Amino acid sequence: EVHLVESGGDLVQPGGSLRLSCVGSGFTFGTYFMHWVRRAPGKGLEWVSRIHSDGSRKTYADSVKGRFTTSRDNAQNTLYLQMHSLRAEDTAVYFCSRGDPFEYWGHGTLVTVSS
Amino acid sequence: SYILTQPPSLSVAPGETASITCGGNNIGGDSVHWYQQKPGQAPVLLISYDSDRPSGIPERFSGSKSGNTATLIINRVEAGDEADYSCQVWDPSSDDYVFGSGTWVTVL
């Protein structure tokens, strides 16, 4: 059974940094695209980033480009999202998801950006 | 940029049919996927590639597309169907993934 488990969410001040992790199990992690998707309070789902199976190509939403970096360690079945220069509007539950379409999702980790 | 338009909310009585639309300028040529998300839970892929139902999704859920509008149909609505429903496409021109703003379905 496929499992995705996110961690690393926290309360952080504006301008701060945070790294999220997502551990996958129940599938061959290194053969799938992986994504980060977020949902801010009262808003719809928003795609954040995608990384190819071997980590060779990464794409980002305009709203996070230049501030967020996604990476992966296929040996550890782990996906990462490094977030810098955080803003109040980055407050959201962050989900990792597998594939295209987004076939499997974790339960999310909450990031709150506030002073 | 690609915009997908959904009604913000919909109310339906148990046993009735809910119809949720998703409009977009280029949607006719793109594959549309639908997700259900209940409060505090992870999203679930309901319908892929306009009308395909993944394993484990009840037959009460179906998808269709005509022109620039995709539609999610929920037949014989149950109390447990109360959730947010979002459509999604991949925009090849920007290599972005776009979600609609979501439709909250209330079961009366």
mmCIF file of C-alpha atoms in Angstrom:
data_model
loop_
_atom_site.group_PDB
_atom_site.id
_atom_site.type_symbol
_atom_site.label_atom_id
_atom_site.label_comp_id
_atom_site.label_asym_id
_atom_site.label_seq_id
_atom_site.Cartn_x
_atom_site.Cartn_y
_atom_site.Cartn_z
ATOM 1 C CA GLU A 1 0.000 0.000 0.000
ATOM 2 C CA VAL A 2 1.272 3.439 -0.954
ATOM 3 C CA HIS A 3 2.017 5.787 1.927
ATOM 4 C CA LEU A 4 3.285 9.360 1.892
ATOM 5 C CA VAL A 5 4.100 11.070 5.179
ATOM 6 C CA GLU A 6 5.012 14.747 5.388
ATOM 7 C CA SER A 7 6.818 16.434 8.264
ATOM 8 C CA GLY A 8 8.622 19.640 9.112
ATOM 9 C CA GLY A 9 5.742 22.094 9.279
ATOM 10 C CA ASP A 10 6.044 24.767 11.964
ATOM 11 C CA LEU A 11 5.364 28.352 12.968
ATOM 12 C CA VAL A 12 7.970 30.631 11.373
ATOM 13 C CA GLN A 13 8.412 34.379 11.199
ATOM 14 C CA PRO A 14 8.091 36.275 7.928
ATOM 15 C CA GLY A 15 11.391 36.127 6.077
ATOM 16 C CA GLY A 16 12.314 32.862 7.732
ATOM 17 C CA SER A 17 13.151 29.454 6.310
ATOM 18 C CA LEU A 18 11.817 25.943 6.737
ATOM 19 C CA ARG A 19 12.440 22.515 5.212
ATOM 20 C CA LEU A 20 9.647 20.032 4.673
ATOM 21 C CA SER A 21 10.144 16.307 4.135
ATOM 22 C CA CYS A 22 7.964 13.601 2.634
ATOM 23 C CA VAL A 23 8.783 9.925 3.039
ATOM 24 C CA GLY A 24 7.252 7.471 0.601
ATOM 25 C CA SER A 25 6.686 3.749 1.069
ATOM 26 C CA GLY A 26 4.861 0.922 -0.645
ATOM 27 C CA PHE A 27 6.140 1.787 -4.107
ATOM 28 C CA THR A 28 9.388 2.243 -6.028
ATOM 29 C CA PHE A 29 9.948 5.877 -5.034
ATOM 30 C CA GLY A 30 12.665 6.579 -7.577
ATOM 31 C CA THR A 31 10.446 5.879 -10.593
ATOM 32 C CA TYR A 32 7.805 8.558 -10.039
ATOM 33 C CA PHE A 33 7.378 12.298 -10.483
ATOM 34 C CA MET A 34 6.691 13.872 -7.108
ATOM 35 C CA HIS A 35 4.892 17.117 -6.338
ATOM 36 C CA TRP A 36 4.236 19.563 -3.556
ATOM 37 C CA VAL A 37 0.719 21.025 -3.413
ATOM 38 C CA ARG A 38 -0.642 23.397 -0.774
ATOM 39 C CA ARG A 39 -3.967 24.656 0.506
ATOM 40 C CA ALA A 40 -4.086 27.978 2.287
ATOM 41 C CA PRO A 41 -6.892 28.648 4.789
ATOM 42 C CA GLY A 42 -10.119 29.339 2.934
ATOM 43 C CA LYS A 43 -8.479 28.903 -0.462
ATOM 44 C CA GLY A 44 -8.303 26.221 -3.128
ATOM 45 C CA LEU A 45 -5.546 23.742 -3.826
ATOM 46 C CA GLU A 46 -2.407 25.276 -5.352
ATOM 47 C CA TRP A 47 0.347 23.316 -7.080
ATOM 48 C CA VAL A 48 3.781 24.347 -5.777
ATOM 49 C CA SER A 49 6.462 22.244 -7.465
ATOM 50 C CA ARG A 50 7.317 19.091 -9.385
ATOM 51 C CA ILE A 51 10.503 17.066 -9.530
ATOM 52 C CA HIS A 52 11.258 14.369 -12.070
ATOM 53 C CA SER A 53 11.946 10.814 -10.930
ATOM 54 C CA ASP A 54 15.734 11.173 -11.061
ATOM 55 C CA GLY A 55 15.735 14.765 -9.780
ATOM 56 C CA SER A 56 17.064 16.067 -13.082
ATOM 57 C CA ARG A 57 14.282 18.545 -13.729
ATOM 58 C CA LYS A 58 12.299 20.738 -11.379
ATOM 59 C CA THR A 59 9.474 23.179 -12.047
ATOM 60 C CA TYR A 60 7.818 25.701 -9.745
ATOM 61 C CA ALA A 61 4.719 27.838 -9.519
ATOM 62 C CA ASP A 62 5.406 31.514 -10.156
ATOM 63 C CA SER A 63 4.315 32.293 -6.582
ATOM 64 C CA VAL A 64 7.294 30.394 -5.114
ATOM 65 C CA LYS A 65 9.898 30.589 -7.887
ATOM 66 C CA GLY A 66 13.262 31.769 -6.559
ATOM 67 C CA ARG A 67 12.258 31.163 -2.920
ATOM 68 C CA PHE A 68 11.451 27.428 -2.775
ATOM 69 C CA THR A 69 13.615 24.508 -3.892
ATOM 70 C CA THR A 70 12.502 20.927 -4.243
ATOM 71 C CA SER A 71 14.879 17.964 -4.097
ATOM 72 C CA ARG A 72 14.790 14.244 -3.489
ATOM 73 C CA ASP A 73 16.913 11.425 -2.104
ATOM 74 C CA ASN A 74 15.762 8.262 -3.846
ATOM 75 C CA ALA A 75 17.992 6.094 -1.658
ATOM 76 C CA GLN A 76 16.048 7.356 1.365
ATOM 77 C CA ASN A 77 12.650 7.487 -0.421
ATOM 78 C CA THR A 78 12.404 11.103 0.631
ATOM 79 C CA LEU A 79 11.183 14.287 -1.043
ATOM 80 C CA TYR A 80 12.134 17.720 0.284
ATOM 81 C CA LEU A 81 10.891 21.286 -0.008
ATOM 82 C CA GLN A 82 13.313 23.966 1.147
ATOM 83 C CA MET A 83 11.459 27.231 1.693
ATOM 84 C CA HIS A 84 13.171 30.612 2.101
ATOM 85 C CA SER A 85 11.926 34.210 2.427
ATOM 86 C CA LEU A 86 8.616 32.959 3.742
ATOM 87 C CA ARG A 87 5.611 35.265 3.573
ATOM 88 C CA ALA A 88 2.257 35.317 5.339
ATOM 89 C CA GLU A 89 0.635 34.133 2.113
ATOM 90 C CA ASP A 90 2.724 30.932 2.262
ATOM 91 C CA THR A 91 0.686 29.861 5.303
ATOM 92 C CA ALA A 92 -0.939 26.590 4.250
ATOM 93 C CA VAL A 93 -1.103 22.856 4.667
ATOM 94 C CA TYR A 94 1.558 21.403 2.381
ATOM 95 C CA PHE A 95 0.934 18.021 0.774
ATOM 96 C CA CYS A 96 3.280 15.799 -1.187
ATOM 97 C CA SER A 97 1.738 13.826 -4.010
ATOM 98 C CA ARG A 98 2.809 11.132 -6.423
ATOM 99 C CA GLY A 99 2.376 11.016 -10.159
ATOM 100 C CA ASP A 100 0.446 12.832 -12.830
ATOM 101 C CA PRO A 101 -2.460 13.102 -12.176
ATOM 102 C CA PHE A 102 -1.974 13.365 -8.427
ATOM 103 C CA GLU A 103 -2.841 9.794 -7.608
ATOM 104 C CA TYR A 104 -1.636 9.508 -4.016
ATOM 105 C CA TRP A 105 -1.350 12.181 -1.340
ATOM 106 C CA GLY A 106 0.028 12.487 2.157
ATOM 107 C CA HIS A 107 -2.043 13.996 4.948
ATOM 108 C CA GLY A 108 -0.094 17.207 4.911
ATOM 109 C CA THR A 109 1.990 19.335 7.250
ATOM 110 C CA LEU A 110 0.992 22.804 8.446
ATOM 111 C CA VAL A 111 3.221 25.795 7.792
ATOM 112 C CA THR A 112 2.255 29.023 9.552
ATOM 113 C CA VAL A 113 4.105 32.226 8.699
ATOM 114 C CA SER A 114 3.390 34.856 11.317
ATOM 115 C CA SER A 115 5.152 37.221 13.678
ATOM 116 C CA SER B 1 -2.536 32.291 -17.343
ATOM 117 C CA TYR B 2 -4.857 29.296 -17.295
ATOM 118 C CA ILE B 3 -7.957 29.817 -15.138
ATOM 119 C CA LEU B 4 -10.456 27.123 -14.190
ATOM 120 C CA THR B 5 -13.832 28.399 -13.002
ATOM 121 C CA GLN B 6 -16.002 26.459 -10.556
ATOM 122 C CA PRO B 7 -19.104 27.491 -8.599
ATOM 123 C CA PRO B 8 -18.069 28.129 -4.983
ATOM 124 C CA SER B 9 -20.819 26.040 -3.463
ATOM 125 C CA LEU B 10 -23.673 23.671 -4.170
ATOM 126 C CA SER B 11 -26.414 22.228 -1.965
ATOM 127 C CA VAL B 12 -28.094 18.931 -2.714
ATOM 128 C CA ALA B 13 -30.541 16.660 -0.899
ATOM 129 C CA PRO B 14 -29.614 13.054 -0.101
ATOM 130 C CA GLY B 15 -30.454 10.723 -2.961
ATOM 131 C CA GLU B 16 -30.416 13.508 -5.526
ATOM 132 C CA THR B 17 -27.790 14.250 -8.205
ATOM 133 C CA ALA B 18 -25.042 16.861 -7.856
ATOM 134 C CA SER B 19 -23.506 18.385 -10.962
ATOM 135 C CA ILE B 20 -20.291 20.406 -10.571
ATOM 136 C CA THR B 21 -18.922 22.348 -13.542
ATOM 137 C CA CYS B 22 -15.380 23.410 -14.367
ATOM 138 C CA GLY B 23 -14.895 25.928 -17.164
ATOM 139 C CA GLY B 24 -11.686 26.921 -18.916
ATOM 140 C CA ASN B 25 -10.719 28.424 -22.274
ATOM 141 C CA ASN B 26 -8.515 25.520 -23.357
ATOM 142 C CA ILE B 27 -10.145 22.755 -21.383
ATOM 143 C CA GLY B 28 -11.476 21.059 -24.505
ATOM 144 C CA GLY B 29 -7.979 19.982 -25.512
ATOM 145 C CA ASP B 30 -6.665 19.121 -22.060
ATOM 146 C CA SER B 31 -7.268 16.218 -19.709
ATOM 147 C CA VAL B 32 -9.299 17.142 -16.632
ATOM 148 C CA HIS B 33 -8.890 15.450 -13.280
ATOM 149 C CA TRP B 34 -11.185 15.774 -10.243
ATOM 150 C CA TYR B 35 -10.326 15.569 -6.533
ATOM 151 C CA GLN B 36 -12.426 15.292 -3.399
ATOM 152 C CA GLN B 37 -11.162 16.678 -0.112
ATOM 153 C CA LYS B 38 -12.910 16.451 3.237
ATOM 154 C CA PRO B 39 -11.848 18.715 6.133
ATOM 155 C CA GLY B 40 -8.674 17.514 7.796
ATOM 156 C CA GLN B 41 -8.092 14.801 5.220
ATOM 157 C CA ALA B 42 -5.877 14.329 2.193
ATOM 158 C CA PRO B 43 -7.340 14.964 -1.266
ATOM 159 C CA VAL B 44 -8.522 11.898 -3.172
ATOM 160 C CA LEU B 45 -8.335 11.458 -6.947
ATOM 161 C CA LEU B 46 -11.946 10.843 -8.031
ATOM 162 C CA ILE B 47 -11.853 11.074 -11.809
ATOM 163 C CA SER B 48 -8.846 11.125 -14.148
ATOM 164 C CA TYR B 49 -8.538 11.977 -17.848
ATOM 165 C CA ASP B 50 -12.025 13.519 -18.013
ATOM 166 C CA SER B 51 -14.018 10.392 -17.215
ATOM 167 C CA ASP B 52 -11.873 7.520 -15.886
ATOM 168 C CA ARG B 53 -12.647 6.285 -12.403
ATOM 169 C CA PRO B 54 -9.638 5.013 -10.403
ATOM 170 C CA SER B 55 -9.908 1.719 -8.599
ATOM 171 C CA GLY B 56 -11.993 1.986 -5.438
ATOM 172 C CA ILE B 57 -14.014 5.032 -6.471
ATOM 173 C CA PRO B 58 -17.774 4.313 -6.393
ATOM 174 C CA GLU B 59 -19.657 4.237 -9.680
ATOM 175 C CA ARG B 60 -21.855 7.067 -8.345
ATOM 176 C CA PHE B 61 -19.043 9.414 -9.375
ATOM 177 C CA SER B 62 -18.612 10.163 -13.077
ATOM 178 C CA GLY B 63 -17.002 12.789 -15.270
ATOM 179 C CA SER B 64 -17.656 14.243 -18.688
ATOM 180 C CA LYS B 65 -16.539 17.105 -20.882
ATOM 181 C CA SER B 66 -18.206 19.121 -23.601
ATOM 182 C CA GLY B 67 -16.642 22.102 -25.306
ATOM 183 C CA ASN B 68 -14.922 24.260 -22.706
ATOM 184 C CA THR B 69 -16.718 22.767 -19.712
ATOM 185 C CA ALA B 70 -15.968 19.639 -17.695
ATOM 186 C CA THR B 71 -18.565 18.243 -15.327
ATOM 187 C CA LEU B 72 -18.394 16.005 -12.273
ATOM 188 C CA ILE B 73 -21.618 14.145 -11.547
ATOM 189 C CA ILE B 74 -22.417 12.595 -8.181
ATOM 190 C CA ASN B 75 -25.444 10.307 -8.371
ATOM 191 C CA ARG B 76 -27.511 9.298 -5.335
ATOM 192 C CA VAL B 77 -25.736 11.781 -3.094
ATOM 193 C CA GLU B 78 -24.939 10.586 0.428
ATOM 194 C CA ALA B 79 -24.144 12.503 3.612
ATOM 195 C CA GLY B 80 -20.542 11.311 3.329
ATOM 196 C CA ASP B 81 -20.153 13.130 0.003
ATOM 197 C CA GLU B 82 -20.090 16.491 1.784
ATOM 198 C CA ALA B 83 -16.663 17.819 0.754
ATOM 199 C CA ASP B 84 -14.726 20.189 -1.470
ATOM 200 C CA TYR B 85 -14.391 19.137 -5.113
ATOM 201 C CA SER B 86 -11.658 20.557 -7.343
ATOM 202 C CA CYS B 87 -10.880 20.173 -11.030
ATOM 203 C CA GLN B 88 -7.303 20.233 -12.306
ATOM 204 C CA VAL B 89 -5.437 20.343 -15.618
ATOM 205 C CA TRP B 90 -1.833 20.470 -16.742
ATOM 206 C CA ASP B 91 -1.061 23.536 -18.866
ATOM 207 C CA PRO B 92 1.532 22.450 -21.456
ATOM 208 C CA SER B 93 2.328 26.021 -22.502
ATOM 209 C CA SER B 94 3.641 26.893 -19.044
ATOM 210 C CA ASP B 95 4.284 23.393 -17.659
ATOM 211 C CA ASP B 96 2.120 24.385 -14.698
ATOM 212 C CA TYR B 97 -0.552 22.396 -12.937
ATOM 213 C CA VAL B 98 -3.739 24.398 -12.438
ATOM 214 C CA PHE B 99 -6.552 23.757 -9.973
ATOM 215 C CA GLY B 100 -10.011 25.223 -9.973
ATOM 216 C CA SER B 101 -10.976 27.191 -6.872
ATOM 217 C CA GLY B 102 -13.078 24.301 -5.605
ATOM 218 C CA THR B 103 -16.779 23.688 -5.031
ATOM 219 C CA TRP B 104 -18.058 22.941 -1.545
ATOM 220 C CA VAL B 105 -20.944 20.469 -1.675
ATOM 221 C CA THR B 106 -23.402 20.591 1.201
ATOM 222 C CA VAL B 107 -25.723 17.634 1.692
ATOM 223 C CA LEU B 108 -28.981 18.969 3.119
#
